Short mmCIF file of C-alpha atoms in Angstrom, two decimals:
data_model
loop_
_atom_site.label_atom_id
_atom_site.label_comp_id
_atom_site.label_asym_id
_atom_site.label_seq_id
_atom_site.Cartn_x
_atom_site.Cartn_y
_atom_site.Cartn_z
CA UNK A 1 -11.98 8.94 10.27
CA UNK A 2 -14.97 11.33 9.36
CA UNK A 3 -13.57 11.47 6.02
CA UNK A 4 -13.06 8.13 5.18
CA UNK A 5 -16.55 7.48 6.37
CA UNK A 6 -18.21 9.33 3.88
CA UNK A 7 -15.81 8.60 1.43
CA UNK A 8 -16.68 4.56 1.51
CA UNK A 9 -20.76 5.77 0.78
CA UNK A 10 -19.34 7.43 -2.26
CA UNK A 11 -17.14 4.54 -3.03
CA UNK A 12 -19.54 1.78 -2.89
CA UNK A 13 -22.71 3.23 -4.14
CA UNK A 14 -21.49 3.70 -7.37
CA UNK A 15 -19.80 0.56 -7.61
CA UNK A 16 -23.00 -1.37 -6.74
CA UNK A 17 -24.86 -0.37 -9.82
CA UNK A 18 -22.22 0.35 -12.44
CA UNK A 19 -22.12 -2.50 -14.33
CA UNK A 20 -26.11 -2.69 -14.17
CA UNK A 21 -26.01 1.00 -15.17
CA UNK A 22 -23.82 -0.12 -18.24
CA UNK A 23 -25.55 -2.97 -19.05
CA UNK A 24 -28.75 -0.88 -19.68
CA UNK A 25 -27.55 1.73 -21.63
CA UNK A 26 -24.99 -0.40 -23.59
CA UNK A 27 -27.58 -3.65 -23.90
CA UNK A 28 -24.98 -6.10 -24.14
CA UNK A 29 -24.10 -8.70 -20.93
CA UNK A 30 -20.57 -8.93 -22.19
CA UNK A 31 -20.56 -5.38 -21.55
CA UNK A 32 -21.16 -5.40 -17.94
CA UNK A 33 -17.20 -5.39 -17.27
CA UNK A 34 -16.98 -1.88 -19.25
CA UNK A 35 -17.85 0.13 -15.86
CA UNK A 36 -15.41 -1.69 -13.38
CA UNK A 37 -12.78 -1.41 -16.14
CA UNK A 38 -12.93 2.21 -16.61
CA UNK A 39 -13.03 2.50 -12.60
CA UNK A 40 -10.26 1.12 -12.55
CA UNK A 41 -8.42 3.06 -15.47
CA UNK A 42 -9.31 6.49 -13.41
CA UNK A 43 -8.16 5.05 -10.52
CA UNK A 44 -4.50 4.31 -12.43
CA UNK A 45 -4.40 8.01 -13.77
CA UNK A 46 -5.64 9.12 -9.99
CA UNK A 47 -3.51 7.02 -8.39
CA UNK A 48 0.03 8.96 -10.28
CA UNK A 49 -1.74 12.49 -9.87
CA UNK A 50 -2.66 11.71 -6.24
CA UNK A 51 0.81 10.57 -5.21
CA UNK A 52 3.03 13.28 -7.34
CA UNK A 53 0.88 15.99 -5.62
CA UNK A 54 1.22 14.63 -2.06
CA UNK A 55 4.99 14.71 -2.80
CA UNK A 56 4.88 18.33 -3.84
CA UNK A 57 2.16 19.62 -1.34
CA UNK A 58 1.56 17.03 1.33
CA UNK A 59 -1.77 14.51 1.94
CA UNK A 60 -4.08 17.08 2.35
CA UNK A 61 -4.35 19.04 -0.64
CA UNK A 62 -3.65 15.85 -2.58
CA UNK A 63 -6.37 13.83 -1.19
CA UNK A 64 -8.97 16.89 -1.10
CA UNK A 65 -7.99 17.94 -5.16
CA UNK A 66 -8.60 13.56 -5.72
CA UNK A 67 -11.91 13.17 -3.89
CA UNK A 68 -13.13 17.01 -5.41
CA UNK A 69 -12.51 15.14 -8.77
CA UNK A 70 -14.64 12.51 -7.99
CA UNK A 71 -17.20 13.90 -7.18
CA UNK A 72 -17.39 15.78 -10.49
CA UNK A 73 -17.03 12.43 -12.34
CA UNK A 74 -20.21 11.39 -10.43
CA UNK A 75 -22.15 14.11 -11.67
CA UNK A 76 -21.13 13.64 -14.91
CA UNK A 77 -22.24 10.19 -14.93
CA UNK A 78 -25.78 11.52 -13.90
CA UNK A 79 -26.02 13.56 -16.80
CA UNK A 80 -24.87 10.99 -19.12
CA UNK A 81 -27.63 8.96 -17.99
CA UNK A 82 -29.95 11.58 -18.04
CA UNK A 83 -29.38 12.64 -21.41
CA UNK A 84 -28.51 8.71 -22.92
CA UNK A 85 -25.29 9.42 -24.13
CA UNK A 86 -22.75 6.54 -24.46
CA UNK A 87 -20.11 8.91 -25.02
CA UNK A 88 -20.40 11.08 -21.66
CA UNK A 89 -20.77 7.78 -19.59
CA UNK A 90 -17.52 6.62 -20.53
CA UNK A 91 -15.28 9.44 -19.49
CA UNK A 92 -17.45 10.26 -16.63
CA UNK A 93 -16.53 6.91 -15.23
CA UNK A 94 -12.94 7.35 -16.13
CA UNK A 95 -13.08 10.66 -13.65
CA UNK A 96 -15.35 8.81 -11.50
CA UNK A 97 -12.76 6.52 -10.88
CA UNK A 98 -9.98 9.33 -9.80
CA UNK A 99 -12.26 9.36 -6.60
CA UNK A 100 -12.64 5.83 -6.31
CA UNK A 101 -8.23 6.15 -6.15
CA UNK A 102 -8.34 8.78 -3.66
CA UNK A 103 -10.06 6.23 -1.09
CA UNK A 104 -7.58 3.80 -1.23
CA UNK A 105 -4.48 6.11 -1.06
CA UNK A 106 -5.82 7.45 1.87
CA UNK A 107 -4.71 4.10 3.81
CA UNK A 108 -0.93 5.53 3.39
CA UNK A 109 -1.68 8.72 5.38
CA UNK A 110 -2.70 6.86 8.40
CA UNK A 111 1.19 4.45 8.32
CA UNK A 112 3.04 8.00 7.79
CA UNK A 113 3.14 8.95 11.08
CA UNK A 114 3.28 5.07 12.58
CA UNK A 115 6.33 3.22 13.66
CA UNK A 116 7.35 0.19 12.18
CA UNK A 117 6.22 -1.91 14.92
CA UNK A 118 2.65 -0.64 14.92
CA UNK A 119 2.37 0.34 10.71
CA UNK A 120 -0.31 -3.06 10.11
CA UNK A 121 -2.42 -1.07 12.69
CA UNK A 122 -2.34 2.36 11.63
CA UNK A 123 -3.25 1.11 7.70
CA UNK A 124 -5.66 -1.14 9.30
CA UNK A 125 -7.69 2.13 11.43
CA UNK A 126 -7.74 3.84 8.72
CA UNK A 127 -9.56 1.29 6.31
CA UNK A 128 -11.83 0.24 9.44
CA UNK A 129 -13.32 3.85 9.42
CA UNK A 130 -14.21 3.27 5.66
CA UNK A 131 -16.53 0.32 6.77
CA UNK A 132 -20.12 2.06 8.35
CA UNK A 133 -19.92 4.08 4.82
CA UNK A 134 -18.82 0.70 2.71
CA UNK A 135 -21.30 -1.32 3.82
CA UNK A 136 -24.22 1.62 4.10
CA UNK A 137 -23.49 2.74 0.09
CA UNK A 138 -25.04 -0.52 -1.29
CA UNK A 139 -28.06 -0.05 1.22
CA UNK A 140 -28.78 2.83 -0.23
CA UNK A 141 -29.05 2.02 -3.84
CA UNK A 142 -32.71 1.50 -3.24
CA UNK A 143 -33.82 4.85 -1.66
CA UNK A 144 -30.82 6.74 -3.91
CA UNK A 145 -32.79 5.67 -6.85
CA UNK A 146 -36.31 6.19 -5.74
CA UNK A 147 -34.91 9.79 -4.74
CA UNK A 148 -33.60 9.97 -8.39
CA UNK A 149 -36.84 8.76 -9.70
CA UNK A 150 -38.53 11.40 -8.13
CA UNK A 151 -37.03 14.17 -9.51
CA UNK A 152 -36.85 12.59 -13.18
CA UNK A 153 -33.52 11.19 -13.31
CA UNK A 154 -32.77 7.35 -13.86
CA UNK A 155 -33.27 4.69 -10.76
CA UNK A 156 -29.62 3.79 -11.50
CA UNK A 157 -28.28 7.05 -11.82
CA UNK A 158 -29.25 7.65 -8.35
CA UNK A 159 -26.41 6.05 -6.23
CA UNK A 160 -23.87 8.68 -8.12
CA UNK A 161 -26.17 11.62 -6.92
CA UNK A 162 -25.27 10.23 -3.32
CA UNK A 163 -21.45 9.96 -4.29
CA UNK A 164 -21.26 13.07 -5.52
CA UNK A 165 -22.23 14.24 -2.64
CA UNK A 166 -20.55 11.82 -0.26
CA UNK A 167 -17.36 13.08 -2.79
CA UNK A 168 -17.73 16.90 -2.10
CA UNK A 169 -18.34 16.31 1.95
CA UNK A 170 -15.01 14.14 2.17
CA UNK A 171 -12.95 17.04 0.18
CA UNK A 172 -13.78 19.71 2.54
CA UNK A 173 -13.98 17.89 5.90
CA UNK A 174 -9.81 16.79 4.20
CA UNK A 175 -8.86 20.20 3.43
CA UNK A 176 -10.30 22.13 6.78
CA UNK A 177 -9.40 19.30 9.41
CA UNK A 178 -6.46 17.50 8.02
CA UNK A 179 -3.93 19.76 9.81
CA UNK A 180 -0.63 19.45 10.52
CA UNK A 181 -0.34 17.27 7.23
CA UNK A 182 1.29 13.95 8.54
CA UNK A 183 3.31 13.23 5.27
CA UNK A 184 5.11 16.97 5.43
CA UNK A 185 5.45 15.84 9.61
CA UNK A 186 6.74 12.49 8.97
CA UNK A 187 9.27 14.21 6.72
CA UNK A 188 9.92 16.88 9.30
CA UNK A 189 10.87 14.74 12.39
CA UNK A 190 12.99 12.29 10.13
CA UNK A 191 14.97 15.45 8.93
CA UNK A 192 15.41 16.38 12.44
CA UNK A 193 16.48 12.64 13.75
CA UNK A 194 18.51 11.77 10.46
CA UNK A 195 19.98 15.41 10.22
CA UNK A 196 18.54 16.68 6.66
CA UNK A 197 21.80 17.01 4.24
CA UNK A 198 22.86 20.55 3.37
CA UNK A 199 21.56 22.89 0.76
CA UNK A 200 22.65 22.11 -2.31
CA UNK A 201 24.65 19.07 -0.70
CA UNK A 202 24.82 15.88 -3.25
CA UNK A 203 24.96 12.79 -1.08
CA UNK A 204 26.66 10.93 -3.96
CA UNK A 205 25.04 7.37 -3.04
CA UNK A 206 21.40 5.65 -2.79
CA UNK A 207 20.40 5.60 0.93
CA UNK A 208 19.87 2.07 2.58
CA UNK A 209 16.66 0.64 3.28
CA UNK A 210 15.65 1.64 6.42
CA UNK A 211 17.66 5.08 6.47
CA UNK A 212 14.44 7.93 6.66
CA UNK A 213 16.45 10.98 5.10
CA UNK A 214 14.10 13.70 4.07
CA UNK A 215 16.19 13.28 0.75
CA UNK A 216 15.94 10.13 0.57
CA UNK A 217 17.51 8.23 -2.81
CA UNK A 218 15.38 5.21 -3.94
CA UNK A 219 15.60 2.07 -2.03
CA UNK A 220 18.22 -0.10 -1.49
CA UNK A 221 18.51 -3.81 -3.51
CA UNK A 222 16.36 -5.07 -0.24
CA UNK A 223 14.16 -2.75 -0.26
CA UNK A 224 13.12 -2.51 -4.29
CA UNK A 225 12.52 -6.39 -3.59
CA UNK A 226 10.17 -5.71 -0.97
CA UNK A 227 8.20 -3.02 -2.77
CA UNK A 228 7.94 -5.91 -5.71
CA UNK A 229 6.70 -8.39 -3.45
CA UNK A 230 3.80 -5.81 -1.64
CA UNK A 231 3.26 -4.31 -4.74
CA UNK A 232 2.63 -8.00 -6.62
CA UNK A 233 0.31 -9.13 -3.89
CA UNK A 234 -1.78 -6.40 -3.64
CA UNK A 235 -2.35 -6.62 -7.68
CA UNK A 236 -2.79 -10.33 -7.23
CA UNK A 237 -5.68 -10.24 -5.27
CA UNK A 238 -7.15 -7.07 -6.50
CA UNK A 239 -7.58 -9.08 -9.79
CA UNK A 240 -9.27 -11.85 -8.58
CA UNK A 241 -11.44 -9.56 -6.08
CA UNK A 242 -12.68 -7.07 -8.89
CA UNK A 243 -13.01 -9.94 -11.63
CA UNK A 244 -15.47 -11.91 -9.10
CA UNK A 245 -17.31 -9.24 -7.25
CA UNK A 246 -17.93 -6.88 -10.61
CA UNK A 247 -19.97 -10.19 -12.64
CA UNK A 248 -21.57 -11.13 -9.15
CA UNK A 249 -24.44 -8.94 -9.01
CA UNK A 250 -25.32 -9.37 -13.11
CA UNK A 251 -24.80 -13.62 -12.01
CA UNK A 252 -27.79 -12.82 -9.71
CA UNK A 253 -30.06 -10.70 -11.63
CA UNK A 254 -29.80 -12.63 -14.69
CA UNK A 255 -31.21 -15.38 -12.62
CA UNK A 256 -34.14 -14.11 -10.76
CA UNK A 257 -32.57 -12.11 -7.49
CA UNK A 258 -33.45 -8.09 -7.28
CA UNK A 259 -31.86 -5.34 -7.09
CA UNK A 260 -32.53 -5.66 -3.21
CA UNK A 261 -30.50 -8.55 -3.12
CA UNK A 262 -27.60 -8.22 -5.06
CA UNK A 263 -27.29 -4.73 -3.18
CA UNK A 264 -27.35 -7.05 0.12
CA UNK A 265 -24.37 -9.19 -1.19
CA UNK A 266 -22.36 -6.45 -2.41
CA UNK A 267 -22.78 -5.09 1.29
CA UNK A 268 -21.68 -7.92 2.99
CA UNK A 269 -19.03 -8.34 0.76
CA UNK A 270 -17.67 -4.33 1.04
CA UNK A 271 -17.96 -5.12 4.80
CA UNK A 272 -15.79 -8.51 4.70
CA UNK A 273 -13.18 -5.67 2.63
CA UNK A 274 -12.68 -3.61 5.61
CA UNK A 275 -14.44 -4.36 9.16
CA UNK A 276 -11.56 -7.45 9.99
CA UNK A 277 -8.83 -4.39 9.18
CA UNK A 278 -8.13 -4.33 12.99
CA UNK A 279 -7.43 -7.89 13.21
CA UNK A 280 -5.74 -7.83 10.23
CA UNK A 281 -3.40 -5.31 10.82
CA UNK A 282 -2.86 -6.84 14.62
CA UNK A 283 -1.99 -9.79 12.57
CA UNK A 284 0.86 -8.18 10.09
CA UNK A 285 2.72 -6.65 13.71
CA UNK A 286 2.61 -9.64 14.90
CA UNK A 287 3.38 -12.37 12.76
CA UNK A 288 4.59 -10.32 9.89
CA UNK A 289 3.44 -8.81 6.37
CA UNK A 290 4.61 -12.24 4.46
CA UNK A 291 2.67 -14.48 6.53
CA UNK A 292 -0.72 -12.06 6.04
CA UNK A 293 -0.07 -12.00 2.51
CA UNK A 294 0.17 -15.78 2.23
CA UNK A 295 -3.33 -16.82 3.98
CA UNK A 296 -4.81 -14.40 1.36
CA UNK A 297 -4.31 -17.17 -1.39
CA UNK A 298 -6.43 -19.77 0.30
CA UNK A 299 -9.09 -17.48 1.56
CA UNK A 300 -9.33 -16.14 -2.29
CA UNK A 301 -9.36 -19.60 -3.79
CA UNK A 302 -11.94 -20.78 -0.93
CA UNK A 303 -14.40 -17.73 -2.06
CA UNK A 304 -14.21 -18.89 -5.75
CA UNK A 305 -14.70 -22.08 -5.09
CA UNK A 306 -17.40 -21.45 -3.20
CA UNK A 307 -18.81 -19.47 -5.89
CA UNK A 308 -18.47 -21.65 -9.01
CA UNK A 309 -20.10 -24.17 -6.56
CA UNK A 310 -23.03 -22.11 -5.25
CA UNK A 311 -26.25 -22.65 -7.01
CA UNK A 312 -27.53 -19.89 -8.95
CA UNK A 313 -30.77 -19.39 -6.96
CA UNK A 314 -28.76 -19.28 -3.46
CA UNK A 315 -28.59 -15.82 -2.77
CA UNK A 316 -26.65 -16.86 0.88
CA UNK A 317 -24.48 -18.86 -0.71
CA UNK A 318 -23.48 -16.59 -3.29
CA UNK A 319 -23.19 -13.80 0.18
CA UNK A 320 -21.29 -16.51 2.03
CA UNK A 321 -18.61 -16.26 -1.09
CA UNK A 322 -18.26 -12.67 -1.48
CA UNK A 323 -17.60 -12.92 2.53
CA UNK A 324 -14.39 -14.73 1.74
CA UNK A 325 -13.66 -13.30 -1.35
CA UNK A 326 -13.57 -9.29 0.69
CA UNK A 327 -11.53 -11.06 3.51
CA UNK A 328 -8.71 -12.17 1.19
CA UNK A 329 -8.93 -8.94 -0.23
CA UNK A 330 -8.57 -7.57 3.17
CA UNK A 331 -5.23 -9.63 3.68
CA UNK A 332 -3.39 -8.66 0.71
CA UNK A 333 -4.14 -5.10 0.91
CA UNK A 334 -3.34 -4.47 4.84
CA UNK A 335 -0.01 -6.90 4.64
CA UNK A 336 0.93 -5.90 1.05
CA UNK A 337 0.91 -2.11 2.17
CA UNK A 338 2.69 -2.28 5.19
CA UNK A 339 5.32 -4.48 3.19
CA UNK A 340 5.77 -1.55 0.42
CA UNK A 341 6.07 1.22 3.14
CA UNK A 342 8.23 0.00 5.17
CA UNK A 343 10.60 -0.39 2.52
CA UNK A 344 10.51 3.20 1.37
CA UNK A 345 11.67 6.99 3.19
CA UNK A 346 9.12 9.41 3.54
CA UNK A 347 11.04 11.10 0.95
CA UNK A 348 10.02 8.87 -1.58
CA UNK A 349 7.00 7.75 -0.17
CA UNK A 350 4.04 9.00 -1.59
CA UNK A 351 5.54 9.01 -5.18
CA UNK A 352 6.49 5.19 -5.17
CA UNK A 353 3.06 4.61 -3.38
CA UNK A 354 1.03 6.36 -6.38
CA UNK A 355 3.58 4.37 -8.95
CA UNK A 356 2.03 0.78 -6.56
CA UNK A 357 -1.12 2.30 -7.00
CA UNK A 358 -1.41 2.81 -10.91
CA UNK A 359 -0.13 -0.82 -11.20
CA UNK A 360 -2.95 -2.01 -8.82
CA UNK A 361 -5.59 -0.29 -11.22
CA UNK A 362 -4.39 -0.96 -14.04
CA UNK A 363 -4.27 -4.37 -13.22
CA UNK A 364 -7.64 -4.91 -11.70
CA UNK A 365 -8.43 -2.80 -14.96
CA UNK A 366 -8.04 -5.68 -16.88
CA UNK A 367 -9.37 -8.42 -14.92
CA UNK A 368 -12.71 -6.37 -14.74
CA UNK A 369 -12.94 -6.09 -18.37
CA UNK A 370 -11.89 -9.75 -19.18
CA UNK A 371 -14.41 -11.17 -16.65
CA UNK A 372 -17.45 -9.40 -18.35
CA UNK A 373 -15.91 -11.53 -21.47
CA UNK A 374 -15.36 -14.66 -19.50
CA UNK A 375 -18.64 -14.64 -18.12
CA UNK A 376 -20.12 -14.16 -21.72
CA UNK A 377 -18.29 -17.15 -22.91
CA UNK A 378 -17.53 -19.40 -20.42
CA UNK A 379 -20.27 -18.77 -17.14
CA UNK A 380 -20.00 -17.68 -14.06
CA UNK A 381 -18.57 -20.61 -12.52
CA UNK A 382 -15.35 -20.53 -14.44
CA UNK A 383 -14.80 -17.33 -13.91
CA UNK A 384 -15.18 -17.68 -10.00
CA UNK A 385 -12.99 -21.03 -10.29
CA UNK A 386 -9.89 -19.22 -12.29
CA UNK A 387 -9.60 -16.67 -9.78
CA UNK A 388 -9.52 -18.97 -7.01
CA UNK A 389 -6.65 -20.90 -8.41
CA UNK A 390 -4.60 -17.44 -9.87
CA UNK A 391 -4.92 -16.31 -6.34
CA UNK A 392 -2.42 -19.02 -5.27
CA UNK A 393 0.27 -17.05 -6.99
CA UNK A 394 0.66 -15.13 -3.88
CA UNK A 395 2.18 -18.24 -1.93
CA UNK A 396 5.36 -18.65 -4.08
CA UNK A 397 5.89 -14.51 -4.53
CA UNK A 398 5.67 -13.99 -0.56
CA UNK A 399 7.38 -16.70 0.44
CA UNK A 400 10.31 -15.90 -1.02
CA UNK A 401 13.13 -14.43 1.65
CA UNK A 402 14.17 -10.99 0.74
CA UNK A 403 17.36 -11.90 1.97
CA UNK A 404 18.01 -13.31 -1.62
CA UNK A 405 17.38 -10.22 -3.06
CA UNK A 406 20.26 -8.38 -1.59
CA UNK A 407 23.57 -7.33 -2.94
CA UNK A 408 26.70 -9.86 -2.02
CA UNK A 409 29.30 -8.91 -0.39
CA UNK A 410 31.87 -6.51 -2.30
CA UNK A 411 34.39 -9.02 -2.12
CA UNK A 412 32.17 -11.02 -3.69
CA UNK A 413 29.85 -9.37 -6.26
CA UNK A 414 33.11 -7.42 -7.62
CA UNK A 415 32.30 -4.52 -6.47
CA UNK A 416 34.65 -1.72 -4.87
CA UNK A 417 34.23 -2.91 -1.24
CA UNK A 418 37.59 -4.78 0.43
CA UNK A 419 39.18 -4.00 -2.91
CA UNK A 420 39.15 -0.82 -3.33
CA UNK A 421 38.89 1.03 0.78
CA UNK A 422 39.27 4.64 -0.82
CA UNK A 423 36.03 4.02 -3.27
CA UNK A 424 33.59 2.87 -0.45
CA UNK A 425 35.18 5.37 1.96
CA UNK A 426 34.08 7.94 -0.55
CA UNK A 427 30.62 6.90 -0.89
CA UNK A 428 29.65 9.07 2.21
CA UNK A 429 29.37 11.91 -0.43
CA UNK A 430 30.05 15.73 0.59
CA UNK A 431 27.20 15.74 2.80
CA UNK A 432 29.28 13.68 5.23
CA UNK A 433 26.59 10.91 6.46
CA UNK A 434 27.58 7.77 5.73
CA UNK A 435 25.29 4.84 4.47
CA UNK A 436 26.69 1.66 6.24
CA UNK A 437 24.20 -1.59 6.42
CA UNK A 438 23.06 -3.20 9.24
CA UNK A 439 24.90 -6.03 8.65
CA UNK A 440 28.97 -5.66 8.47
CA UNK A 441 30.81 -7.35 5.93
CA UNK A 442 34.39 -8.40 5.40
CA UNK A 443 36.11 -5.60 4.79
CA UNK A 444 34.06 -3.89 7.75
CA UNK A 445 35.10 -6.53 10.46
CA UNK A 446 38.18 -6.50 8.75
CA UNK A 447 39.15 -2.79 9.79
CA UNK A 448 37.16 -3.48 12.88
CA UNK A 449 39.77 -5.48 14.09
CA UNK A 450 42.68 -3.35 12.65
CA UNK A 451 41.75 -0.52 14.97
CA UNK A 452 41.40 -2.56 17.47
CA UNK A 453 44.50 -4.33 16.94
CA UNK A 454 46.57 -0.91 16.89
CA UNK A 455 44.51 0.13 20.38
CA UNK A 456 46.11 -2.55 22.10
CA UNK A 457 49.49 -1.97 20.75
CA UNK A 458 49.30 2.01 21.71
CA UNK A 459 48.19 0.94 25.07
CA UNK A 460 51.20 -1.28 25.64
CA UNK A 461 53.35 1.17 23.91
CA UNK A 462 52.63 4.48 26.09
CA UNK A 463 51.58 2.86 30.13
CA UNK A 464 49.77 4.58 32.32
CA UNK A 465 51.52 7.31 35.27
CA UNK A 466 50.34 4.88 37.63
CA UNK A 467 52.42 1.95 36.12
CA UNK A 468 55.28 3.91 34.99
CA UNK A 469 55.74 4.63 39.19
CA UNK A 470 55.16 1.03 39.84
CA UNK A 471 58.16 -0.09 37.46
CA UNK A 472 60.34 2.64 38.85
CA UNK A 473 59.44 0.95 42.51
CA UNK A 474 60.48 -2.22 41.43
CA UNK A 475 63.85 -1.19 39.76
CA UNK A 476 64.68 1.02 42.59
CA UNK A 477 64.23 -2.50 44.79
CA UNK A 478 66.38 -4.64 42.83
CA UNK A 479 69.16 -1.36 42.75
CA UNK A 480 69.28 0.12 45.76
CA UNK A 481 72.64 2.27 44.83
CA UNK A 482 70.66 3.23 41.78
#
């Protein structure tokens, strides 16, 4: 919780003044995008490096080697504004971003450990402690850069002083208190409750949804349709989030609000992100992931609205929108995470998650760059409006049952099932643990009622000492001279 405190101030401060920072030192509006984009990029590449060295080592060492990198990106940033040079700024936001990754991927440590029943919760506590650093970051744009100032570096520079610091604090307090690491535990106790195949052993078949084997194949059919549909809603309204919230505080500038102010909207915003993660993850237990993900499309398409809408000199207004712009936000990421891991074994968990992760990045990637371009073009308003109505995508792709997603029957899809016994019998593989659905299908009920069939006949077939001495009773009183 310490760590993810710090973490947001790092997170947030930089974020606040990036595209101002590249706006000066590029001196083009339609460049204002270039920051969030390359954020975003290092967050992609972060996001695969993160989640390949969690599998290999565990969350600590993963998260501690992601936020150290960030906080070197930071620094280099500093310099590059420092010094003027276009061609250090770049990359050091690229690197930047790897920290900016780290953050995020965090959330999966906390649902590791967490039971299905109480996963929306566990993502949700661990986003909640990002929120006192989230919101404080922006505050301290203002008294970062007169720090900065003082000691002859740039006013904007001065928020990536703090996150480089904020950075470097989060990686040690991860690597010295982090212990035992709950991704290495989580894989532990399922070994123990599943019974961890063999040595060696080859299991021979893809373990069902649901099945937690520390060797865990990918997902079943079900499952890969779940990760799809968390994965797609998370990049849904991480799009429209970034593509409003990056143009935001260059709307207000460029029409007489300070520094002051846009810092104050960005805070409220970055608090709407992650201080309702309680009741939001109360709300995915409870009602379910799909029905979170849904009310994330209206409360998205409310916040642009609201912002194409706003007048240009309404600095509340403008706040009020961001509000409901971080809250939708808030939905998609809390139910769209708790929908991709609880479709996946801890086995495969953190690799999958950093794969959901790169697509996330690169995606809001994109949408950051085109709405410095769409702004430049078109105005703010359209750019607040389109997001609104994209972010209604996420009504058709959660509503969709994942029941439809899942193999048919064998009897049906042609597969090996009733038709062939000796095929499916073998897909229990040499390690001996078979992988058998929830739900039974023909050929299942099928020998169900075979064995129970030839238990009836055996019964009737081989009676019981005490009947066998009642029939001899009876026989012996119908023939007495027997």
């Amino acid at each position: 919780m310490l760590a993810q405190t710090m973490s947001g101030v790092g997170l947030t401060a930089g974020i606040a003044v990036g595209a101002l920072l590249a706006e000066e030192m590029l001196g083009s509006t339609g460049l204002a995008g270039v920051p969030s984009a390359l954020f975003t990029a290092g967050a992609a590449l972060g996001a695969l490096g993160i989640g390949r060295l969690c599998t290999r080592w565990g969350r600590r060492p993963g998260l501690a080697l992601g936020y150290a990198t960030g906080a070197l990106g930071s620094v280099g940033v500093v310099v590059a504004a420092v010094t003027g040079s276009v061609a250090l700024l770049l990359p050091a936001l690229v690197v930047y971003g790897m920290g900016t990754a780290t953050g995020l991927m965090a959330r999966y440590a906390g649902a590791d450990l967490a039971s299905p029943a109480r996963r929306g919760r566990a993502v949700s506590a661990v986003l909640f402690a990002t929120t006192l650093g989230a919101v404080t970051g922006p505050m301290l744009v203002t008294p970062a850069g007169e720090f900065a100032h003082a000691w002859g570096v740039p006013r904007l520079a001065g928020p990536f002083l703090l996150a480089a610091a904020a950075f470097t604090a989060t990686a040690a307090v991860l690597a010295c208190l982090l212990r035992p690491d709950p991704l290495r535990l989580a894989q532990e106790l399922t070994a123990r409750t599943a019974g961890a195949p063999d040595e060696g052993a080859d299991s021979g078949a893809e373990d069902v949804a649901g099945t937690d084997g520390a060797r865990a194949k990918a997902p079943a059919p079900a499952g890969r349709h779940d990760v799809a549909v968390g994965t797609t809603v998370m990049i849904l309204t991480q799009v429209v989030m970034i593509g409003i919230m990056t143009m935001t505080p260059v709307h207000m500038l460029a029409h007489g609000h300070g520094a002051r102010a846009a810092g104050l909207a960005i805070s409220l915003h970055v608090g709407a992100m992650f201080l309702p993660s309680p009741l939001t993850g109360l709300l995915v237990d409870r009602i379910g992931g799909r029905w979170v993900a849904r009310a994330s499309g209206p409360l998205l398409l409310a916040a642009g609205t609201l912002a194409a809408l706003s007048p240009a000199g309404s600095a509340p207004a403008l706040g009020a929108a961001l509000v409901l712009l971080g809250l939708g936000w808030n939905f998609g990421l809390i139910s769209g995470t708790a929908i991709v891991t609880d479709a996946l074994p801890p086995g495969r968990r953190a690799t999958t998650q950093g794969l959901v992760d790169v697509g996330l990045a690169t995606a809001g990637a994109a949408g950051s760059l085109a709405s410095g371009l769409v702004v430049a073009r078109d105005g703010y308003p359209a750019l607040a409006l389109m997001g609104g109505l994209a972010a209604l995508l996420v009504l058709p792709v959660a509503g969709r049952s994942p029941h439809h997603a899942r193999a048919a029957p064998p009897d049906r899809a042609g597969g090996g099932g009733a038709k062939n016994p000796a095929r499916a019998e073998g897909r229990q593989g040499l390690s001996g643990r078979r992988t058998i659905s929830a739900t039974p299908n023909r050929a299942q009920l099928a020998l169900a009622k075979r064995f129970s069939l030839a238990s009836r006949m055996r019964r009737r077939r081989s009676p019981s000492a005490s009947g066998a001495r009642a029939e001899a009773v009876a026989h012996q009183r119908k023939d007495p001279y027997c």
